[in-house]
PDB file of C-alpha atoms and ligand atoms in Angstrom:
ATOM      1  CA  MET A  29      76.824 125.042 108.726  1.00 91.00           C
ATOM      2  CA  ILE A  30      80.085 126.344 109.503  1.00 92.00           C
ATOM      3  CA  SER A  31      82.376 127.709 106.618  1.00 92.00           C
ATOM      4  CA  LEU A  32      84.980 124.663 106.630  1.00 95.00           C
ATOM      5  CA  PRO A  33      88.252 124.909 105.354  1.00 95.00           C
ATOM      6  CA  PRO A  34      89.834 124.425 101.305  1.00 94.00           C
ATOM      7  CA  ASN A  35      89.921 120.828 100.211  1.00 97.00           C
ATOM      8  CA  THR A  36      87.193 120.157 102.855  1.00 97.00           C
ATOM      9  CA  GLU A  37      84.803 116.869 101.821  1.00 98.00           C
ATOM     10  CA  LEU A  38      81.917 117.201 104.061  1.00 98.00           C
ATOM     11  CA  MET A  39      80.495 113.357 105.396  1.00 98.00           C
ATOM     12  CA  ALA A  40      77.603 112.384 106.685  1.00 98.00           C
ATOM     13  CA  ASP A  41      78.732 110.216 110.021  1.00 98.00           C
ATOM     14  CA  ALA A  42      81.911 109.240 111.611  1.00 98.00           C
ATOM     15  CA  GLU A  43      81.816 105.785 109.714  1.00 98.00           C
ATOM     16  CA  ALA A  44      81.276 107.177 106.141  1.00 98.00           C
ATOM     17  CA  THR A  45      84.738 109.292 107.396  1.00 98.00           C
ATOM     18  CA  ALA A  46      85.896 105.864 107.997  1.00 98.00           C
ATOM     19  CA  ARG A  47      85.259 104.822 104.970  1.00 98.00           C
ATOM     20  CA  ALA A  48      86.510 107.427 102.967  1.00 98.00           C
ATOM     21  CA  ALA A  49      89.924 108.089 104.818  1.00 98.00           C
ATOM     22  CA  ALA A  50      90.473 104.139 104.095  1.00 98.00           C
ATOM     23  CA  GLU A  51      89.859 104.217 100.459  1.00 98.00           C
ATOM     24  CA  HIS A  52      92.232 107.754 100.394  1.00 98.00           C
ATOM     25  CA  LEU A  53      94.795 105.754 101.791  1.00 98.00           C
ATOM     26  CA  LEU A  54      94.518 102.269  99.950  1.00 98.00           C
ATOM     27  CA  ALA A  55      94.431 105.027  97.237  1.00 98.00           C
ATOM     28  CA  MET A  56      97.554 106.544  97.746  1.00 98.00           C
ATOM     29  CA  ALA A  57      99.191 103.331  98.202  1.00 98.00           C
ATOM     30  CA  GLU A  58      98.609 102.207  94.649  1.00 96.00           C
ATOM     31  CA  GLY A  59      99.962 105.470  93.281  1.00 95.00           C
ATOM     32  CA  ALA A  60     103.101 104.960  95.759  1.00 95.00           C
ATOM     33  CA  GLU A  61     106.033 104.690  93.520  1.00 92.00           C
ATOM     34  CA  GLY A  62     108.466 103.196  95.858  1.00 89.00           C
ATOM     35  CA  GLU A  63     108.804 100.035  97.680  1.00 95.00           C
ATOM     36  CA  ARG A  64     108.357 101.463 100.944  1.00 98.00           C
ATOM     37  CA  ILE A  65     105.263 103.537 101.641  1.00 98.00           C
ATOM     38  CA  ALA A  66     105.557 105.814 104.875  1.00 98.00           C
ATOM     39  CA  ILE A  67     102.292 106.405 106.966  1.00 98.00           C
ATOM     40  CA  CYS A  68     101.815 108.841 109.974  1.00 99.00           C
ATOM     41  CA  LEU A  69      99.307 108.246 112.227  1.00 98.00           C
ATOM     42  CA  SER A  70      97.218 109.684 114.519  1.00 98.00           C
ATOM     43  CA  GLY A  71      96.082 109.685 118.203  1.00 98.00           C
ATOM     44  CA  GLY A  72      93.053 110.131 120.125  1.00 95.00           C
ATOM     45  CA  SER A  73      89.537 108.175 119.431  1.00 97.00           C
ATOM     46  CA  THR A  74      88.757 109.864 115.941  1.00 98.00           C
ATOM     47  CA  PRO A  75      90.719 107.424 113.772  1.00 98.00           C
ATOM     48  CA  LYS A  76      90.585 104.045 115.979  1.00 98.00           C
ATOM     49  CA  ARG A  77      87.458 103.297 113.683  1.00 98.00           C
ATOM     50  CA  LEU A  78      89.319 103.526 110.608  1.00 98.00           C
ATOM     51  CA  TYR A  79      91.876 101.572 112.187  1.00 98.00           C
ATOM     52  CA  LYS A  80      89.892  99.056 112.739  1.00 98.00           C
ATOM     53  CA  LEU A  81      88.293  99.248 109.401  1.00 98.00           C
ATOM     54  CA  LEU A  82      91.503  99.031 107.539  1.00 98.00           C
ATOM     55  CA  ALA A  83      92.037  95.585 109.355  1.00 98.00           C
ATOM     56  CA  SER A  84      88.952  94.192 108.745  1.00 98.00           C
ATOM     57  CA  PRO A  85      86.941  91.941 105.414  1.00 98.00           C
ATOM     58  CA  GLY A  86      87.069  93.639 102.823  1.00 97.00           C
ATOM     59  CA  PHE A  87      89.499  95.801 103.666  1.00 98.00           C
ATOM     60  CA  VAL A  88      92.476  94.066 105.386  1.00 98.00           C
ATOM     61  CA  GLU A  89      92.783  92.063 102.005  1.00 98.00           C
ATOM     62  CA  ARG A  90      93.504  95.441 100.181  1.00 98.00           C
ATOM     63  CA  VAL A  91      95.827  96.899 102.322  1.00 98.00           C
ATOM     64  CA  PRO A  92      99.456  96.234 101.200  1.00 98.00           C
ATOM     65  CA  TRP A  93     100.662  95.381 104.662  1.00 98.00           C
ATOM     66  CA  ALA A  94     104.278  94.262 103.866  1.00 97.00           C
ATOM     67  CA  ARG A  95     105.059  97.743 102.294  1.00 98.00           C
ATOM     68  CA  ILE A  96     103.823 100.313 104.690  1.00 98.00           C
ATOM     69  CA  HIS A  97     105.579 101.459 107.587  1.00 98.00           C
ATOM     70  CA  TRP A  98     103.406 102.817 110.401  1.00 98.00           C
ATOM     71  CA  PHE A  99     104.933 105.976 112.115  1.00 99.00           C
ATOM     72  CA  PHE A 100     103.010 108.137 114.980  1.00 98.00           C
ATOM     73  CA  GLY A 101     102.382 111.728 114.849  1.00 98.00           C
ATOM     74  CA  ASP A 102     102.294 112.052 118.458  1.00 98.00           C
ATOM     75  CA  ASP A 103     101.681 110.115 121.913  1.00 98.00           C
ATOM     76  CA  ARG A 104     101.538 110.776 125.291  1.00 98.00           C
ATOM     77  CA  VAL A 105     104.434 109.577 127.472  1.00 98.00           C
ATOM     78  CA  VAL A 106     102.688 106.876 129.131  1.00 98.00           C
ATOM     79  CA  PRO A 107     103.401 103.059 128.968  1.00 98.00           C
ATOM     80  CA  TRP A 108     102.440 101.743 126.199  1.00 97.00           C
ATOM     81  CA  ASP A 109      99.942  99.531 128.140  1.00 98.00           C
ATOM     82  CA  ASP A 110      97.709 102.144 130.042  1.00 98.00           C
ATOM     83  CA  ALA A 111      94.706 103.329 128.502  1.00 98.00           C
ATOM     84  CA  LEU A 112      96.544 106.495 127.737  1.00 98.00           C
ATOM     85  CA  SER A 113      98.350 105.428 125.009  1.00 98.00           C
ATOM     86  CA  ASN A 114      97.901 106.313 121.290  1.00 98.00           C
ATOM     87  CA  VAL A 115     100.431 102.557 121.069  1.00 98.00           C
ATOM     88  CA  ARG A 116      97.711 100.484 122.711  1.00 98.00           C
ATOM     89  CA  MET A 117      94.834 102.265 120.787  1.00 98.00           C
ATOM     90  CA  VAL A 118      96.498 101.311 117.348  1.00 98.00           C
ATOM     91  CA  ARG A 119      97.551  97.812 118.873  1.00 97.00           C
ATOM     92  CA  GLU A 120      93.427  96.956 119.779  1.00 98.00           C
ATOM     93  CA  ALA A 121      92.602  98.826 116.430  1.00 98.00           C
ATOM     94  CA  PHE A 122      94.324  96.535 114.071  1.00 98.00           C
ATOM     95  CA  GLY A 123      94.146  93.423 116.505  1.00 97.00           C
ATOM     96  CA  HIS A 124      95.803  90.131 115.390  1.00 95.00           C
ATOM     97  CA  ALA A 125      93.534  90.752 111.870  1.00 95.00           C
ATOM     98  CA  ALA A 126      96.219  92.743 110.340  1.00 96.00           C
ATOM     99  CA  PRO A 127      99.535  91.474 109.087  1.00 97.00           C
ATOM    100  CA  VAL A 128     101.761  94.351 110.187  1.00 97.00           C
ATOM    101  CA  PRO A 129     105.278  92.981 110.280  1.00 97.00           C
ATOM    102  CA  ALA A 130     106.524  93.878 113.626  1.00 95.00           C
ATOM    103  CA  THR A 131     109.457  95.846 112.100  1.00 97.00           C
ATOM    104  CA  HIS A 132     106.554  98.138 110.293  1.00 98.00           C
ATOM    105  CA  LEU A 133     105.427  99.619 113.524  1.00 98.00           C
ATOM    106  CA  TYR A 134     107.611 102.449 114.661  1.00 98.00           C
ATOM    107  CA  PHE A 135     105.923 103.281 118.616  1.00 98.00           C
ATOM    108  CA  ILE A 136     107.552 106.702 120.206  1.00 98.00           C
ATOM    109  CA  PRO A 137     109.619 105.172 122.776  1.00 98.00           C
ATOM    110  CA  SER A 138     107.426 106.575 126.534  1.00 97.00           C
ATOM    111  CA  ASP A 139     109.653 104.452 129.193  1.00 96.00           C
ATOM    112  CA  HIS A 140     112.535 107.526 129.916  1.00 97.00           C
ATOM    113  CA  GLY A 141     110.688 110.682 129.688  1.00 98.00           C
ATOM    114  CA  ALA A 142     109.589 113.350 126.682  1.00 98.00           C
ATOM    115  CA  GLU A 143     113.105 114.482 126.019  1.00 98.00           C
ATOM    116  CA  ALA A 144     114.740 111.428 125.708  1.00 98.00           C
ATOM    117  CA  GLY A 145     111.940 109.386 123.703  1.00 98.00           C
ATOM    118  CA  ALA A 146     111.744 112.339 121.474  1.00 98.00           C
ATOM    119  CA  ARG A 147     115.194 112.174 120.294  1.00 98.00           C
ATOM    120  CA  ALA A 148     115.370 108.332 120.524  1.00 98.00           C
ATOM    121  CA  TYR A 149     112.488 108.704 117.418  1.00 98.00           C
ATOM    122  CA  GLU A 150     114.218 111.219 115.853  1.00 98.00           C
ATOM    123  CA  LYS A 151     116.819 109.036 115.337  1.00 98.00           C
ATOM    124  CA  THR A 152     114.028 106.404 114.298  1.00 98.00           C
ATOM    125  CA  LEU A 153     113.240 108.723 111.762  1.00 98.00           C
ATOM    126  CA  ARG A 154     115.914 109.488 110.134  1.00 98.00           C
ATOM    127  CA  ASP A 155     117.231 106.183 110.084  1.00 98.00           C
ATOM    128  CA  PHE A 156     114.263 105.032 107.780  1.00 98.00           C
ATOM    129  CA  TYR A 157     114.577 108.641 105.979  1.00 98.00           C
ATOM    130  CA  GLY A 158     118.263 107.809 105.550  1.00 98.00           C
ATOM    131  CA  ALA A 159     119.548 111.775 105.822  1.00 98.00           C
ATOM    132  CA  ALA A 160     120.213 114.147 108.783  1.00 97.00           C
ATOM    133  CA  GLU A 161     117.801 117.158 106.696  1.00 98.00           C
ATOM    134  CA  LEU A 162     114.640 116.778 105.546  1.00 98.00           C
ATOM    135  CA  ASP A 163     114.692 117.337 101.431  1.00 98.00           C
ATOM    136  CA  PRO A 164     111.517 119.331 100.230  1.00 97.00           C
ATOM    137  CA  GLU A 165     112.234 117.436  96.862  1.00 97.00           C
ATOM    138  CA  ARG A 166     111.564 113.839  98.899  1.00 98.00           C
ATOM    139  CA  PRO A 167     109.383 113.700 101.937  1.00 98.00           C
ATOM    140  CA  LEU A 168     109.934 111.564 104.723  1.00 98.00           C
ATOM    141  CA  PHE A 169     105.613 110.297 104.683  1.00 98.00           C
ATOM    142  CA  ASP A 170     103.475 109.423 101.734  1.00 98.00           C
ATOM    143  CA  LEU A 171     100.581 110.664 104.216  1.00 98.00           C
ATOM    144  CA  VAL A 172     100.079 111.416 107.011  1.00 99.00           C
ATOM    145  CA  LEU A 173      96.928 110.845 109.307  1.00 99.00           C
ATOM    146  CA  LEU A 174      96.183 114.274 111.805  1.00 99.00           C
ATOM    147  CA  GLY A 175      93.062 115.068 114.025  1.00 98.00           C
ATOM    148  CA  LEU A 176      91.910 118.211 115.544  1.00 98.00           C
ATOM    149  CA  GLY A 177      91.709 119.179 119.187  1.00 98.00           C
ATOM    150  CA  SER A 178      89.085 121.214 120.507  1.00 97.00           C
ATOM    151  CA  ASP A 179      91.858 123.556 121.531  1.00 98.00           C
ATOM    152  CA  GLY A 180      92.400 123.667 117.549  1.00 98.00           C
ATOM    153  CA  HIS A 181      95.632 121.606 118.567  1.00 98.00           C
ATOM    154  CA  THR A 182      97.218 118.912 116.189  1.00 98.00           C
ATOM    155  CA  ALA A 183      99.218 115.999 117.213  1.00 98.00           C
ATOM    156  CA  SER A 184     100.360 117.152 120.401  1.00 98.00           C
ATOM    157  CA  LEU A 185     101.151 120.919 119.166  1.00 98.00           C
ATOM    158  CA  PHE A 186      98.903 122.671 121.641  1.00 98.00           C
ATOM    159  CA  PRO A 187      98.387 126.544 121.388  1.00 98.00           C
ATOM    160  CA  GLY A 188     100.991 128.698 123.246  1.00 97.00           C
ATOM    161  CA  LYS A 189     103.624 126.349 123.434  1.00 98.00           C
ATOM    162  CA  PRO A 190     107.293 125.900 122.453  1.00 98.00           C
ATOM    163  CA  ALA A 191     107.085 122.967 120.649  1.00 98.00           C
ATOM    164  CA  LEU A 192     104.666 125.364 118.419  1.00 98.00           C
ATOM    165  CA  SER A 193     108.291 126.800 116.966  1.00 98.00           C
ATOM    166  CA  GLU A 194     110.180 124.164 116.770  1.00 98.00           C
ATOM    167  CA  ARG A 195     111.493 124.608 113.360  1.00 98.00           C
ATOM    168  CA  ARG A 196     114.903 122.294 113.425  1.00 98.00           C
ATOM    169  CA  ALA A 197     113.927 119.343 115.661  1.00 98.00           C
ATOM    170  CA  TRP A 198     112.255 117.040 113.765  1.00 98.00           C
ATOM    171  CA  VAL A 199     110.684 115.722 117.208  1.00 99.00           C
ATOM    172  CA  ALA A 200     109.377 117.720 120.389  1.00 98.00           C
ATOM    173  CA  PRO A 201     108.748 116.580 124.132  1.00 98.00           C
ATOM    174  CA  VAL A 202     106.152 118.263 125.160  1.00 98.00           C
ATOM    175  CA  PRO A 203     106.236 118.841 129.001  1.00 97.00           C
ATOM    176  CA  GLU A 204     102.847 119.919 129.903  1.00 96.00           C
ATOM    177  CA  ALA A 205     100.076 119.360 127.256  1.00 97.00           C
ATOM    178  CA  GLY A 206      97.356 122.341 126.429  1.00 95.00           C
ATOM    179  CA  LEU A 207      94.062 119.564 126.871  1.00 95.00           C
ATOM    180  CA  GLU A 208      93.299 116.908 128.287  1.00 95.00           C
ATOM    181  CA  PRO A 209      94.545 114.354 128.784  1.00 96.00           C
ATOM    182  CA  PHE A 210      97.533 116.363 130.918  1.00 97.00           C
ATOM    183  CA  VAL A 211     100.293 113.593 130.623  1.00 98.00           C
ATOM    184  CA  PRO A 212     103.466 114.611 128.911  1.00 98.00           C
ATOM    185  CA  ARG A 213     103.804 114.232 125.144  1.00 98.00           C
ATOM    186  CA  ILE A 214     105.743 113.891 122.292  1.00 98.00           C
ATOM    187  CA  THR A 215     104.723 115.163 118.698  1.00 98.00           C
ATOM    188  CA  LEU A 216     106.228 115.278 115.556  1.00 98.00           C
ATOM    189  CA  THR A 217     106.822 119.311 114.388  1.00 99.00           C
ATOM    190  CA  PHE A 218     105.897 121.474 112.100  1.00 99.00           C
ATOM    191  CA  PRO A 219     108.506 120.588 109.457  1.00 98.00           C
ATOM    192  CA  THR A 220     108.076 116.899 109.685  1.00 99.00           C
ATOM    193  CA  LEU A 221     104.761 116.848 109.290  1.00 99.00           C
ATOM    194  CA  ALA A 222     105.570 118.799 106.499  1.00 98.00           C
ATOM    195  CA  SER A 223     107.363 116.476 105.037  1.00 98.00           C
ATOM    196  CA  SER A 224     104.833 114.415 103.461  1.00 98.00           C
ATOM    197  CA  ARG A 225     102.948 113.964  99.689  1.00 98.00           C
ATOM    198  CA  SER A 226      99.693 114.813 101.859  1.00 98.00           C
ATOM    199  CA  VAL A 227      97.774 115.310 104.651  1.00 98.00           C
ATOM    200  CA  LEU A 228      94.500 114.019 105.583  1.00 98.00           C
ATOM    201  CA  PHE A 229      92.580 115.926 108.218  1.00 98.00           C
ATOM    202  CA  LEU A 230      90.136 113.406 110.315  1.00 98.00           C
ATOM    203  CA  VAL A 231      87.115 115.339 112.251  1.00 98.00           C
ATOM    204  CA  ASN A 232      84.074 113.842 113.962  1.00 98.00           C
ATOM    205  CA  GLY A 233      81.434 115.532 115.975  1.00 98.00           C
ATOM    206  CA  ALA A 234      79.908 118.354 117.468  1.00 97.00           C
ATOM    207  CA  SER A 235      82.741 119.229 119.749  1.00 97.00           C
ATOM    208  CA  LYS A 236      84.909 120.268 116.514  1.00 98.00           C
ATOM    209  CA  ARG A 237      82.435 122.979 115.796  1.00 98.00           C
ATOM    210  CA  GLU A 238      84.400 125.459 117.414  1.00 98.00           C
ATOM    211  CA  PRO A 239      87.792 124.580 116.636  1.00 98.00           C
ATOM    212  CA  LEU A 240      86.735 124.555 112.878  1.00 98.00           C
ATOM    213  CA  GLN A 241      84.875 127.898 113.309  1.00 97.00           C
ATOM    214  CA  ARG A 242      87.494 129.557 115.064  1.00 98.00           C
ATOM    215  CA  LEU A 243      89.279 127.784 112.266  1.00 97.00           C
ATOM    216  CA  ALA A 244      87.196 129.726 110.217  1.00 96.00           C
ATOM    217  CA  ASP A 245      87.155 132.880 111.409  1.00 96.00           C
ATOM    218  CA  GLY A 246      91.033 133.307 110.409  1.00 96.00           C
ATOM    219  CA  GLU A 247      92.078 132.489 114.618  1.00 97.00           C
ATOM    220  CA  ASP A 248      95.893 131.565 114.577  1.00 98.00           C
ATOM    221  CA  LEU A 249      95.360 127.928 116.164  1.00 98.00           C
ATOM    222  CA  PRO A 250      98.232 125.527 115.645  1.00 98.00           C
ATOM    223  CA  ALA A 251      96.071 123.221 112.597  1.00 98.00           C
ATOM    224  CA  ARG A 252      96.012 126.044 110.560  1.00 98.00           C
ATOM    225  CA  HIS A 253     100.363 125.625 110.213  1.00 98.00           C
ATOM    226  CA  VAL A 254      99.862 122.145 109.067  1.00 98.00           C
ATOM    227  CA  GLU A 255     101.508 121.943 105.809  1.00 98.00           C
ATOM    228  CA  SER A 256     101.989 119.619 102.838  1.00 98.00           C
ATOM    229  CA  ALA A 257     104.524 119.005 100.010  1.00 98.00           C
ATOM    230  CA  GLY A 258     101.227 117.965  97.961  1.00 98.00           C
ATOM    231  CA  ARG A 259      97.555 118.494  99.864  1.00 98.00           C
ATOM    232  CA  VAL A 260      95.980 118.762 102.865  1.00 98.00           C
ATOM    233  CA  THR A 261      92.937 117.325 102.748  1.00 98.00           C
ATOM    234  CA  TRP A 262      90.138 117.184 105.380  1.00 98.00           C
ATOM    235  CA  TYR A 263      87.178 114.566 105.540  1.00 98.00           C
ATOM    236  CA  VAL A 264      84.516 116.326 108.528  1.00 98.00           C
ATOM    237  CA  ASP A 265      81.234 114.691 109.585  1.00 98.00           C
ATOM    238  CA  ARG A 266      78.106 116.430 109.254  1.00 98.00           C
ATOM    239  CA  ASP A 267      78.289 116.678 112.974  1.00 98.00           C
ATOM    240  CA  ALA A 268      81.191 118.920 113.263  1.00 98.00           C
ATOM    241  CA  ALA A 269      80.039 120.925 110.242  1.00 98.00           C
ATOM    242  CA  ALA A 270      76.713 121.686 112.013  1.00 95.00           C
ATOM    243  CA  ALA A 271      75.334 120.293 108.294  1.00 91.00           C
TER     244      ALA A 271
HETATM  245  C1  6PG B 320      95.887 112.301 120.041  1.00 54.85           C
HETATM  246  C2  6PG B 320      96.242 113.356 119.128  1.00 54.85           C
HETATM  247  C3  6PG B 320      95.290 114.316 119.318  1.00 54.85           C
HETATM  248  C4  6PG B 320      94.307 113.756 118.680  1.00 54.85           C
HETATM  249  C5  6PG B 320      93.192 115.571 118.517  1.00 54.85           C
HETATM  250  C6  6PG B 320      91.415 114.741 118.583  1.00 54.85           C
HETATM  251  O1  6PG B 320      97.076 112.242 120.789  1.00 54.85           O
HETATM  252  O2  6PG B 320      95.300 113.081 120.680  1.00 54.85           O
HETATM  253  O3  6PG B 320      97.313 113.212 118.342  1.00 54.85           O
HETATM  254  O4  6PG B 320      95.879 115.510 118.514  1.00 54.85           O
HETATM  255  O5  6PG B 320      94.258 113.945 117.522  1.00 54.85           O
HETATM  256  O6  6PG B 320      93.501 115.991 120.109  1.00 54.85           O
HETATM  257  O7  6PG B 320      91.205 113.688 119.718  1.00 54.85           O
HETATM  258  P1  6PG B 320      89.885 113.351 118.872  1.00 54.85           P
HETATM  259  O8  6PG B 320      89.975 112.493 117.770  1.00 54.85           O
HETATM  260  O9  6PG B 320      89.971 112.239 120.071  1.00 54.85           O
HETATM  261  O10 6PG B 320      88.922 114.205 118.846  1.00 54.85           O
END
């Protein structure tokens, strides 16, 4: 078995990962103090099972939908109805069963390119937060969900790309993705992801063994740089952990 990141919980399979993540989200929401709960969603394929589960019987009645505001950690610069769009993935996963108030889903604009979309989303985040600077004592997100790419990227923070070193902007354009799909992206930057009460990585499948091993070997991969005001937790299934 690969040596895993600190605060890793080993999951039997992808379904177990999704169920544990749903319970983690519900426990966070139950303990959240403010009226509004801000959750930053991960894209890609792994989290779709979680999002579907939240909208399914047994969970949908437990989620405080009226309090939760859903943001995106990144997206591909494609139309929202494109098969590559994280907006489409989340909409399909939540379906009609999840009673999400329309004003509580904050999609990353993708119709005017990466630069304009990043600027627009940064304004969305600042308007929600109510300040132009992130205060370490007042995290923007209650929970940030993240995935791990086979190259060690997370959100759309790819190895060797300029967005990795962005420390002032809350959101950055990524004109050239470092992994398929090779379309421009828009991503939250490390300081914005760090403005969180907790971070949860969901990592399933044998294709993630290599990035996990490279992290364990101390390689300077983007996922290593994710911080939080609270705890960074990893849910890794046995396939990914080679357990
Ligand atoms: C995206 C995600 C990205 C994803 C990883 C893992 O938009 O693709 O934000 O960071 O989390 O690439 O993707 P999978 O879950 O599909 O393996």
